[in-house]
Coordinates of C-alpha atoms in Angstrom, one line a residue:
M657 CA -0.1 5.9 96.3
P658 CA -2.8 4.1 98.3
L659 CA -6.3 5.7 98.3
T660 CA -6.3 6.4 102.1
Q661 CA -2.8 8.0 101.9
A662 CA -3.9 10.2 98.9
E663 CA -7.0 11.3 100.8
S664 CA -4.8 12.2 103.8
V665 CA -2.5 14.3 101.6
I666 CA -5.4 16.1 100.0
K667 CA -6.9 17.0 103.4
N668 CA -3.5 18.3 104.6
I669 CA -3.3 20.5 101.4
I670 CA -6.8 21.8 102.0
R671 CA -6.1 22.5 105.6
E672 CA -2.8 24.3 104.8
I673 CA -4.6 26.5 102.1
G674 CA -7.3 27.4 104.6
Q675 CA -4.8 28.4 107.2
E676 CA -2.9 30.5 104.7
C677 CA -6.1 32.4 103.7
A678 CA -7.1 32.9 107.3
A679 CA -3.6 34.4 108.0
H680 CA -4.4 37.0 105.3
G681 CA -7.8 37.7 106.8
E682 CA -9.9 35.6 104.4
I683 CA -12.0 32.8 105.9
V684 CA -12.9 30.2 103.3
S685 CA -14.8 26.9 103.6
E686 CA -13.2 23.5 102.9
T687 CA -15.6 22.9 100.1
L688 CA -14.5 26.1 98.3
V689 CA -10.8 25.2 98.9
A690 CA -11.4 21.7 97.5
F691 CA -13.1 23.2 94.4
M692 CA -10.2 25.6 93.9
V693 CA -7.6 22.8 94.2
K694 CA -9.4 20.9 91.6
A695 CA -9.6 23.9 89.3
V696 CA -5.9 24.8 89.7
V697 CA -4.8 21.2 89.0
L698 CA -7.0 20.8 85.9
D699 CA -5.7 24.1 84.4
P700 CA -3.0 23.0 81.9
G701 CA -1.3 26.4 82.2
N702 CA -0.3 25.6 85.8
G703 CA 1.8 22.6 84.7
F704 CA 0.5 19.9 87.0
N705 CA 0.7 16.3 85.8
M706 CA -2.2 14.2 86.9
D707 CA -0.3 10.9 86.0
R708 CA 2.5 11.3 88.5
T709 CA 2.7 11.7 92.3
L710 CA 2.9 15.2 93.6
M711 CA 6.3 16.1 95.0
K712 CA 6.9 18.4 97.9
S713 CA 7.7 21.3 95.5
D714 CA 4.5 20.5 93.6
V715 CA 2.5 20.8 96.8
Q716 CA 4.0 24.1 97.7
K717 CA 3.4 25.4 94.2
L718 CA -0.3 24.2 94.4
V719 CA -0.8 25.9 97.7
K720 CA 0.7 29.1 96.4
F721 CA -1.6 29.2 93.3
C722 CA -4.7 28.3 95.3
V723 CA -4.1 31.0 97.9
A724 CA -3.4 33.6 95.3
R725 CA -6.7 32.8 93.5
L726 CA -8.7 32.7 96.7
L727 CA -7.3 36.1 97.8
D728 CA -7.9 37.8 94.5
S729 CA -10.9 39.9 95.4
K730 CA -11.1 41.6 92.0
N731 CA -11.6 38.4 90.0
P732 CA -15.2 37.6 88.7
S733 CA -14.2 34.0 88.3
L734 CA -13.7 33.6 92.0
D735 CA -17.1 35.2 92.6
T736 CA -18.7 32.7 90.2
I737 CA -17.0 29.7 92.0
K738 CA -18.1 31.0 95.4
M739 CA -21.6 31.4 94.0
Q740 CA -21.7 27.9 92.7
V741 CA -20.3 26.4 95.9
Y742 CA -22.8 28.3 98.0
F743 CA -25.8 27.3 95.8
D744 CA -24.8 23.6 95.8
M745 CA -24.4 23.6 99.5
N746 CA -27.7 25.3 100.3
Y747 CA -30.1 24.6 97.5
T748 CA -32.5 21.6 97.7
S749 CA -35.5 20.7 95.6
R750 CA -39.0 21.0 97.0
E751 CA -39.3 17.2 97.4
E752 CA -35.9 16.9 99.2
F753 CA -36.7 19.9 101.5
L754 CA -40.1 18.5 102.5
E755 CA -38.7 15.0 103.0
E756 CA -35.9 16.4 105.3
H757 CA -38.5 18.6 107.1
H758 CA -40.7 15.6 107.8
R759 CA -37.8 13.5 108.9
V760 CA -36.7 16.2 111.4
L761 CA -40.3 16.5 112.6
E762 CA -40.6 12.7 113.1
S763 CA -37.3 12.6 115.0
R764 CA -38.5 15.4 117.3
L765 CA -41.8 13.7 117.9
S766 CA -40.3 10.3 118.4
S767 CA -39.7 10.7 122.1
V768 CA -43.2 12.1 122.7
S769 CA -44.8 9.3 120.5
R770 CA -42.7 6.7 122.4
E771 CA -44.0 8.0 125.8
I772 CA -47.6 7.6 124.5
T773 CA -47.3 4.2 122.7
D774 CA -45.2 2.6 125.5
N775 CA -47.5 3.9 128.3
R776 CA -49.1 1.4 130.6
A777 CA -51.4 3.7 132.5
C778 CA -53.9 2.1 134.9
V779 CA -55.0 4.5 137.6
R780 CA -56.9 7.7 136.9
E781 CA -54.0 10.1 137.4
E782 CA -51.9 8.2 134.9
L783 CA -54.7 8.2 132.3
E784 CA -55.1 12.0 132.7
S785 CA -51.4 12.4 132.2
L786 CA -51.5 10.2 129.1
Y787 CA -54.4 12.3 127.7
R788 CA -52.4 15.5 128.2
K789 CA -49.5 14.0 126.4
I790 CA -51.7 13.1 123.4
V791 CA -52.9 16.8 123.3
S792 CA -49.3 17.9 123.3
Y793 CA -48.4 15.5 120.6
V794 CA -51.3 16.8 118.4
L795 CA -50.2 20.4 118.9
L796 CA -46.6 19.6 118.2
R797 CA -47.3 17.6 115.1
S798 CA -49.8 20.1 113.6
G799 CA -47.5 23.0 114.3
L800 CA -50.6 25.2 115.0
G801 CA -49.9 26.7 118.4
S802 CA -47.6 26.0 121.3
P803 CA -48.3 23.2 123.9
T804 CA -47.3 25.7 126.6
D805 CA -50.1 28.2 125.7
I806 CA -53.1 27.6 128.0
K807 CA -55.7 28.9 125.6
T808 CA -54.3 26.8 122.7
V809 CA -54.2 23.6 124.9
R810 CA -57.8 24.2 126.0
E811 CA -59.0 24.6 122.5
A812 CA -57.1 21.5 121.3
T813 CA -58.3 19.4 124.2
A814 CA -61.9 20.4 123.5
A815 CA -61.5 19.4 119.8
L816 CA -59.9 16.1 120.8
Q817 CA -62.6 15.2 123.3
S818 CA -65.2 15.7 120.6
V819 CA -63.8 12.8 118.6
F820 CA -61.7 10.9 121.2
P821 CA -63.1 11.2 124.7
Q822 CA -60.9 10.2 127.6
A823 CA -63.1 7.2 128.2
E824 CA -61.6 5.7 125.0
L825 CA -58.1 5.5 126.4
G826 CA -58.7 2.0 127.6
T827 CA -59.4 0.8 124.1
F828 CA -56.4 2.8 122.8
L829 CA -54.0 1.1 125.3
T830 CA -55.1 -2.3 124.0
L831 CA -53.9 -1.5 120.5
G832 CA -50.5 -2.5 119.1
K833 CA -47.7 0.0 118.7
K834 CA -48.2 0.6 115.0
D835 CA -51.9 1.0 115.4
K836 CA -51.4 3.5 118.2
E837 CA -49.1 5.6 115.9
C838 CA -51.6 5.5 113.1
Q839 CA -54.4 6.6 115.4
L840 CA -52.3 9.4 116.7
K841 CA -51.6 10.7 113.2
E842 CA -55.3 10.4 112.3
L843 CA -56.4 12.3 115.5
T844 CA -53.9 15.0 114.7
M845 CA -55.4 15.6 111.3
I846 CA -59.0 15.5 112.7
V847 CA -58.2 18.0 115.5
T848 CA -56.3 20.2 113.1
G849 CA -59.3 20.3 110.7
I850 CA -61.6 21.1 113.6
R851 CA -59.5 24.0 114.8
L852 CA -59.1 25.4 111.3
F853 CA -62.8 25.2 110.8
N854 CA -63.5 26.9 114.1
R855 CA -61.0 29.7 113.3
D856 CA -62.8 30.4 110.0
C857 CA -66.1 30.5 111.9
G858 CA -64.6 33.0 114.4
K859 CA -65.0 30.6 117.3
G860 CA -61.4 29.6 117.9
G861 CA -58.1 29.2 116.2
E862 CA -55.9 30.3 119.1
G863 CA -52.2 30.4 118.2
I864 CA -52.9 29.7 114.4
D865 CA -51.0 32.1 112.2
D866 CA -52.8 33.9 109.4
L867 CA -51.1 32.0 106.6
P868 CA -53.2 33.5 103.8
A869 CA -52.2 37.0 104.9
I870 CA -48.6 36.1 105.3
L871 CA -48.4 34.4 101.9
H872 CA -50.4 37.2 100.3
E873 CA -47.7 39.6 101.3
A874 CA -44.6 37.4 101.0
I875 CA -45.1 35.8 97.6
P876 CA -45.5 39.0 95.5
A877 CA -42.7 40.8 97.3
T878 CA -40.2 37.9 96.8
T879 CA -41.1 37.2 93.3
Q880 CA -41.0 40.9 92.4
H881 CA -37.5 41.1 93.8
I882 CA -36.4 38.0 91.9
D883 CA -37.8 39.3 88.7
S884 CA -36.0 42.6 89.1
Q885 CA -32.7 40.9 89.9
L886 CA -33.2 38.6 86.9
Q887 CA -33.9 41.5 84.6
I888 CA -30.7 43.3 85.8
A889 CA -28.6 40.2 85.3
Q890 CA -30.0 39.6 81.8
D891 CA -29.4 43.2 80.8
Q892 CA -25.9 43.0 82.0
A893 CA -25.3 39.7 80.2
Y894 CA -26.7 41.2 77.0
R895 CA -24.3 44.2 77.2
Y896 CA -21.3 42.0 77.9
T897 CA -22.2 39.7 75.0
A898 CA -22.5 42.6 72.6
I899 CA -19.1 44.0 73.7
L900 CA -17.4 40.6 73.2
E901 CA -19.0 40.3 69.8
K902 CA -17.6 43.7 68.9
V903 CA -14.1 42.6 70.1
M904 CA -14.3 39.5 67.9
K905 CA -14.8 41.8 64.9
N906 CA -12.1 44.3 66.0
P907 CA -9.0 42.5 67.3
L908 CA -7.4 45.8 68.4
M909 CA -9.9 46.2 71.2
N910 CA -8.8 42.8 72.6
K911 CA -5.6 44.3 74.1
E912 CA -7.6 47.2 75.6
L913 CA -10.2 45.0 77.4
Q914 CA -8.0 42.0 78.3
P915 CA -7.1 43.2 81.8
Y916 CA -10.8 43.7 82.7
M917 CA -11.7 40.0 82.3
L918 CA -14.9 40.6 80.5
K919 CA -15.6 37.0 79.7
E920 CA -15.3 36.0 83.4
A921 CA -17.8 38.8 84.2
L922 CA -20.1 37.4 81.6
Y923 CA -19.8 33.9 83.1
N924 CA -20.6 35.5 86.5
V925 CA -23.9 37.2 85.5
R926 CA -25.0 34.2 83.4
Q927 CA -24.5 31.9 86.4
Y928 CA -26.5 34.3 88.5
E929 CA -29.2 34.4 85.9
I930 CA -29.4 30.6 85.8
F931 CA -29.6 30.3 89.6
L932 CA -32.4 32.9 89.7
Q933 CA -34.3 31.0 87.0
I934 CA -34.0 27.8 89.1
I935 CA -35.4 29.5 92.2
L936 CA -38.2 31.3 90.3
P937 CA -40.1 28.0 89.3
I938 CA -40.3 27.1 92.9
F939 CA -42.0 30.4 93.6
I940 CA -44.3 29.7 90.6
A941 CA -45.2 26.4 92.2
L942 CA -45.7 28.2 95.5
A943 CA -48.0 30.7 93.8
S944 CA -50.0 27.8 92.4
L945 CA -50.2 26.3 95.9
W946 CA -51.3 29.7 97.2
T947 CA -54.1 29.7 94.6
S948 CA -55.2 26.3 95.6
F949 CA -55.0 27.5 99.2
Q950 CA -57.4 30.3 98.3
D951 CA -59.6 27.6 96.9
E952 CA -59.5 25.7 100.1
T953 CA -60.3 28.8 102.0
V954 CA -63.4 29.3 99.8
L955 CA -64.3 25.7 100.4
I956 CA -64.0 26.1 104.2
S957 CA -66.4 29.0 104.0
V958 CA -68.8 27.0 101.9
L959 CA -68.7 24.1 104.4
S960 CA -69.1 26.5 107.3
N961 CA -72.1 28.0 105.7
L962 CA -73.5 24.6 104.9
T963 CA -73.1 23.5 108.5
T964 CA -74.8 26.6 109.8
H965 CA -77.8 26.0 107.5
L966 CA -78.1 22.4 108.5
E967 CA -78.8 23.1 112.1
P968 CA -82.3 24.5 111.6
F969 CA -83.4 21.1 110.3
L970 CA -83.0 19.6 113.8
G971 CA -85.7 21.6 115.5
T972 CA -88.7 19.3 115.1
H973 CA -87.5 16.3 117.1
E974 CA -86.4 18.6 119.9
L975 CA -89.9 19.9 120.1
L976 CA -91.5 16.4 120.1
F977 CA -89.0 15.0 122.6
P978 CA -88.0 17.5 125.1
E979 CA -85.1 16.7 127.5
K980 CA -87.4 16.0 130.4
M981 CA -89.4 13.5 128.4
I982 CA -86.2 11.8 127.2
Q983 CA -84.8 11.5 130.8
G984 CA -88.1 9.9 131.9
F985 CA -87.8 7.3 129.2
L986 CA -84.1 6.6 130.1
D987 CA -84.9 5.4 133.6
D988 CA -83.2 2.0 134.2
V989 CA -81.8 2.0 130.7
T990 CA -78.1 1.8 129.9
V991 CA -77.1 4.1 127.0
K992 CA -74.6 2.3 124.8
T993 CA -72.4 3.9 122.2
D994 CA -71.7 2.4 118.8
V995 CA -68.2 1.4 120.0
C996 CA -69.6 -0.3 123.1
R997 CA -72.1 -2.3 121.0
I998 CA -69.3 -3.5 118.7
K999 CA -67.1 -4.5 121.6
E1000 CA -69.9 -6.7 123.0
H1001 CA -69.6 -9.0 120.1
I1002 CA -66.0 -8.4 119.0
E1003 CA -65.1 -12.0 119.8
E1004 CA -67.8 -13.5 117.6
R1005 CA -66.9 -14.6 114.1
V1006 CA -68.7 -16.4 111.3
H1007 CA -67.4 -20.0 110.8
L1008 CA -66.7 -20.6 107.1
V1009 CA -67.3 -24.3 107.4
D1010 CA -71.0 -23.4 107.9
F1011 CA -71.3 -21.8 104.5
R1012 CA -70.2 -23.6 101.4
K1013 CA -71.9 -21.4 98.8
L1014 CA -71.5 -17.9 100.3
E1015 CA -68.3 -15.8 100.5
W1016 CA -67.3 -14.1 103.7
L1017 CA -64.6 -11.4 104.0
F1018 CA -62.3 -10.8 107.1
P1019 CA -59.7 -8.2 107.9
E1020 CA -56.8 -10.7 107.5
T1021 CA -58.0 -11.9 104.0
I1022 CA -58.8 -8.5 102.4
A1023 CA -56.2 -5.7 101.9
N1024 CA -58.8 -2.9 101.5
F1025 CA -61.1 -4.2 104.2
D1026 CA -61.8 -0.7 105.7
K1027 CA -62.6 0.8 102.3
L1028 CA -65.3 -1.5 101.1
L1029 CA -68.7 0.1 100.4
I1030 CA -71.0 -1.6 103.0
Q1031 CA -74.7 -1.7 102.3
Y1032 CA -77.1 0.3 104.4
R1033 CA -74.2 2.6 105.4
G1034 CA -72.8 -0.1 107.7
F1035 CA -76.0 -0.8 109.7
C1036 CA -77.2 -4.3 110.3
G1037 CA -79.7 -5.2 107.6
Y1038 CA -81.1 -8.2 109.5
T1039 CA -81.9 -6.1 112.6
F1040 CA -83.5 -3.3 110.5
A1041 CA -85.7 -5.8 108.6
T1042 CA -86.8 -7.8 111.7
T1043 CA -87.4 -5.0 114.1
D1044 CA -89.4 -2.7 111.8
G1045 CA -86.6 -0.2 111.2
L1046 CA -84.2 -0.2 114.2
L1047 CA -80.7 1.0 113.1
L1048 CA -77.8 -0.8 114.9
P1049 CA -74.2 -0.5 113.6
G1050 CA -72.8 -3.6 112.0
N1051 CA -69.6 -5.2 113.2
P1052 CA -67.2 -5.9 110.3
T1053 CA -65.0 -8.2 112.5
I1054 CA -67.8 -10.7 112.7
G1055 CA -67.5 -11.1 108.9
I1056 CA -68.6 -9.2 105.8
L1057 CA -71.1 -11.1 103.6
K1058 CA -70.6 -10.8 99.9
Y1059 CA -73.8 -11.3 98.1
K1060 CA -74.4 -10.4 94.4
D1061 CA -71.4 -8.0 94.5
N1062 CA -72.8 -6.2 97.6
Y1063 CA -71.3 -6.3 101.1
Y1064 CA -73.3 -6.6 104.3
T1065 CA -72.4 -6.3 108.0
F1066 CA -74.3 -7.5 111.1
N1067 CA -74.3 -6.6 114.8
T1068 CA -74.2 -10.2 116.0
R1069 CA -73.2 -13.6 114.6
D1070 CA -76.7 -14.9 115.0
A1071 CA -78.0 -12.0 112.8
A1072 CA -75.4 -12.9 110.2
Y1073 CA -76.4 -16.5 110.1
S1074 CA -80.1 -15.7 109.9
F1075 CA -79.6 -13.2 107.0
A1076 CA -77.3 -15.6 105.1
E1077 CA -80.1 -18.2 105.1
N1078 CA -82.3 -16.1 102.8
P1079 CA -80.7 -12.8 101.8
E1080 CA -83.3 -11.9 99.2
H1081 CA -86.1 -12.1 101.8
Y1082 CA -84.5 -9.5 104.1
I1083 CA -83.4 -7.3 101.2
N1084 CA -87.0 -7.1 100.1
L1085 CA -88.3 -6.3 103.6
I1086 CA -85.9 -3.4 103.8
K1087 CA -87.0 -2.2 100.4
E1088 CA -90.7 -2.3 101.4
K1089 CA -89.8 -0.4 104.6
A1090 CA -88.1 2.3 102.5
K1091 CA -91.1 2.7 100.4
K1092 CA -93.1 3.8 103.5
N1093 CA -90.3 6.1 104.7
A1094 CA -88.7 7.7 101.6
E1095 CA -85.9 9.3 103.7
L1096 CA -84.4 5.9 104.1
I1097 CA -83.5 5.7 100.4
Q1098 CA -80.7 8.2 100.9
L1099 CA -80.0 7.4 104.5
L1100 CA -79.3 3.8 103.8
E1101 CA -78.1 4.4 100.2
L1102 CA -80.8 2.3 98.6
H1103 CA -80.2 3.9 95.2
Q1104 CA -79.9 0.6 93.3
Q1105 CA -83.4 -0.4 94.4
F1106 CA -84.8 3.0 93.6
E1107 CA -82.8 4.3 90.6
T1108 CA -85.4 6.9 89.8
L1109 CA -84.9 8.6 93.1
V1110 CA -81.2 8.9 93.2
P1111 CA -80.1 12.5 94.2
Y1112 CA -78.2 14.5 91.7
S1113 CA -75.3 14.9 94.1
Q1114 CA -74.8 11.2 94.3
M1115 CA -75.8 10.1 90.8
R1116 CA -72.3 11.0 89.4
D1117 CA -70.5 9.1 92.2
I1118 CA -72.4 5.8 92.2
D1119 CA -69.8 4.1 90.0
K1120 CA -66.9 5.8 91.7
H1121 CA -67.8 4.5 95.1
Y1122 CA -67.8 0.9 94.0
I1123 CA -64.6 -0.7 95.3
K1124 CA -63.7 -4.3 94.7
P1125 CA -62.0 -6.2 97.6
I1126 CA -58.4 -6.9 97.2
T1127 CA -57.9 -10.5 98.4
M1128 CA -54.7 -11.3 100.3
C1129 CA -53.3 -14.8 100.0
E1130 CA -49.9 -16.5 99.8
S1131 CA -49.2 -17.4 96.2
S1132 CA -46.3 -18.2 94.0
T1133 CA -45.8 -18.1 90.2
Q1134 CA -43.5 -20.0 87.9
T1135 CA -42.3 -18.4 84.7
D1136 CA -41.8 -20.8 81.8
T1137 CA -38.3 -21.1 80.7
H1138 CA -39.3 -21.0 77.0
I1139 CA -42.7 -19.5 76.5
L1140 CA -42.5 -19.8 72.7
S1141 CA -41.5 -22.9 70.8
P1142 CA -37.8 -22.8 69.8
T1143 CA -37.1 -21.8 66.2
I1144 CA -33.4 -23.0 66.2
V1145 CA -32.8 -25.7 63.6
R1146 CA -30.4 -28.1 65.3
S1147 CA -29.7 -30.0 62.2
Y1148 CA -28.3 -27.0 60.4
E1149 CA -24.5 -27.1 59.8
W1150 CA -22.6 -24.4 58.1
N1151 CA -19.3 -26.2 58.0
E1152 CA -18.9 -28.1 54.7
W1153 CA -16.3 -30.5 56.1
E1154 CA -18.6 -31.4 59.0
L1155 CA -21.3 -32.3 56.5
R1156 CA -18.9 -34.5 54.7
R1157 CA -17.9 -36.2 57.9
K1158 CA -21.5 -36.9 58.7
A1159 CA -22.2 -38.3 55.2
I1160 CA -19.2 -40.7 55.5
K1161 CA -20.4 -41.8 58.9
L1162 CA -23.9 -42.6 57.6
A1163 CA -22.4 -44.5 54.6
N1164 CA -20.4 -46.7 57.0
L1165 CA -23.5 -47.4 59.2
R1166 CA -25.4 -48.8 56.2
Q1167 CA -22.9 -51.7 56.0
K1168 CA -23.0 -52.5 59.7
I1169 CA -25.2 -55.2 61.4
T1170 CA -27.1 -54.4 64.6
H1171 CA -27.8 -57.2 67.1
S1172 CA -30.0 -57.0 70.2
V1173 CA -30.0 -59.4 73.1
Q1174 CA -32.8 -59.8 75.7
T1175 CA -32.4 -62.0 78.8
D1176 CA -34.7 -63.1 81.5
L1177 CA -33.2 -60.6 84.0
S1178 CA -33.8 -57.7 81.7
H1179 CA -37.2 -58.8 80.5
M1180 CA -39.9 -56.1 80.9
R1181 CA -37.3 -53.8 82.5
R1182 CA -35.6 -52.0 79.7
E1183 CA -34.4 -52.6 76.2
N1184 CA -30.8 -53.6 75.8
S1185 CA -29.1 -53.4 72.5
S1186 CA -25.5 -53.6 71.3
Q1187 CA -23.9 -53.1 68.0
V1188 CA -20.8 -55.0 66.8
Y1189 CA -18.8 -55.0 63.8
P1190 CA -18.5 -58.7 62.5
C1191 CA -15.1 -59.9 61.2
K1192 CA -14.8 -60.0 57.4
D1193 CA -12.2 -61.5 55.1
A1194 CA -10.2 -59.0 53.3
S1195 CA -8.9 -59.8 49.8
T1196 CA -7.2 -58.2 46.9
Q1197 CA -7.9 -58.6 43.3
S1198 CA -5.0 -59.4 40.8
K1199 CA -5.0 -59.4 37.0
R1200 CA -5.0 -63.3 36.8
E1201 CA -8.2 -64.9 35.5
S1202 CA -9.3 -68.2 36.9
S1203 CA -12.2 -70.6 36.1
T1204 CA -13.4 -74.2 36.6
R1205 CA -14.9 -76.8 34.2
V1206 CA -15.8 -80.5 34.0
P1207 CA -13.2 -82.9 32.4
K1208 CA -13.5 -83.4 28.7
P1209 CA -14.5 -87.0 27.8
Q1210 CA -11.7 -88.9 26.1
I1211 CA -12.9 -92.5 24.9
Y1212 CA -11.0 -94.6 22.4
I1213 CA -11.8 -98.0 20.6
A1214 CA -8.8 -100.1 19.8
G1215 CA -8.5 -103.1 17.5
L1216 CA -10.7 -101.9 14.7
R1217 CA -7.9 -102.2 12.1
G1218 CA -7.3 -105.8 12.9
G1219 CA -4.0 -107.8 11.8
Q1220 CA -2.6 -110.6 9.6
N1221 CA -3.6 -113.5 11.6
K1222 CA -6.3 -112.0 13.8
T1223 CA -10.0 -111.4 13.5
P1224 CA -10.9 -107.7 13.9
C1225 CA -12.7 -106.8 17.2
G1226 CA -13.2 -103.4 19.0
I1227 CA -11.9 -102.7 22.5
K1228 CA -13.3 -99.5 24.3
V1229 CA -10.7 -97.5 26.3
N1230 CA -12.0 -94.6 28.6
L1231 CA -9.2 -92.0 29.2
T1232 CA -11.4 -89.3 30.8
R1233 CA -9.7 -87.9 34.0
A1234 CA -11.6 -87.9 37.3
I1235 CA -13.3 -84.7 38.5
D1236 CA -11.2 -84.3 41.6
E1237 CA -8.1 -84.4 39.5
T1238 CA -9.0 -81.4 37.5

């Protein structure tokens, strides 16, 4: 049966079982029905063959069995299955729950965030409307108070204006969509922290629930209930186990207890015990979180106390420079914020071609650009040295100078160029100035120049604050195919007959002649060589012996005997055969 057709049949069976149970007054979920169908089919006692297609009679039989088990209200096994299905459908781990919660929160805030990031406000009324939307976004994202509560909105607006005044909306609108979203999240955290701090000081916190009190009551009550239920389940499981052990020793009791399904009851309480134990660690983690929350509460009180005791140290300058005097000095003077000063020179940048031996860092070349530890707490060292101690904020976008593992920023490009010509000179000027005003050592973090005056609170963190820049660049790597030299012996041969074949081949080559030919066309181009097998005469050896020799001399002298009427005389006769006749 095709997969889609089988799924359709299973869905029809589940639907039919659900309708049958509903007709008898029992409403069951499809998940429970599917689980029961699987349990009935897997039980060999029901006689279902998994290797063949279910016939109509098999389907009717399956529906009947499932309905009967689902309607059996006195069966602990059914309760256990229902418990398992419910737990699987509703239980999620802490990480999964928080992830889903954050996903839902982001989806709910997406429309509000889109209205803010896509806004193109120009006139005053539009800018005010945009600012109100940002306040609403901060409240919705923090979850501390309703954006429809006037008191809560006023408090959140005041907290937001302290760190993000409405005059900064122009700069905010020039940012990209991603930068806007990041700034909204950061503003939410800052405003939330301010409101929590104000609540602890008794100066605000409208609409913020008393979470410590709620958790203080809810956690012990819930854990106490779980512990009691767990103890009851364990005691019940212990008793059922003891009875079953007794039955195993006394078979006669088996017939008496069989109708009561004691094992199914044991499975039921054991499953309940396991689920309670799974839930209990989450409450243990929650209790640990509550303990850390208490620690944070103590920390808030310490910070609040610290802030309160810092205020008296501001009294002297207010006595020396009363408001009337300050207003007189400010006539015909434009008061600039640090942000305005940075904007004035935001287009200026250091040209790297002007510096061959110095290293300059920029946002697009350093990954952790915003986390670098800038010298003099980010103030311009050149301006401080040349103006006898004027503090002006440095502009990192101009370029950060790296000199002897330290990083310096400047308020203008000209200041950067002047400082880079002789850094040691200006560093010494700042050091001499700090000797006259000892408070500058901690204000500008000149601990390396004055190691004996490092405060104890910062002595432990000097090494921790040092952050190396993470350079960003396009690079590629190539992995060697064989890093180690190969250890395979190519000449090894395990086959004896292959070794014999090679030996015969080598023996034949020793009797061959190799010729090489070089022509004018191939001269100085490449070496050409060829190998031929010259013709040879083949002969056979018989058992006949053959040899060659020179003719044997045969010389005779006639007439030495003489005759009756003749005088004796010798005649020489040479009978030796010629060489070519032999």
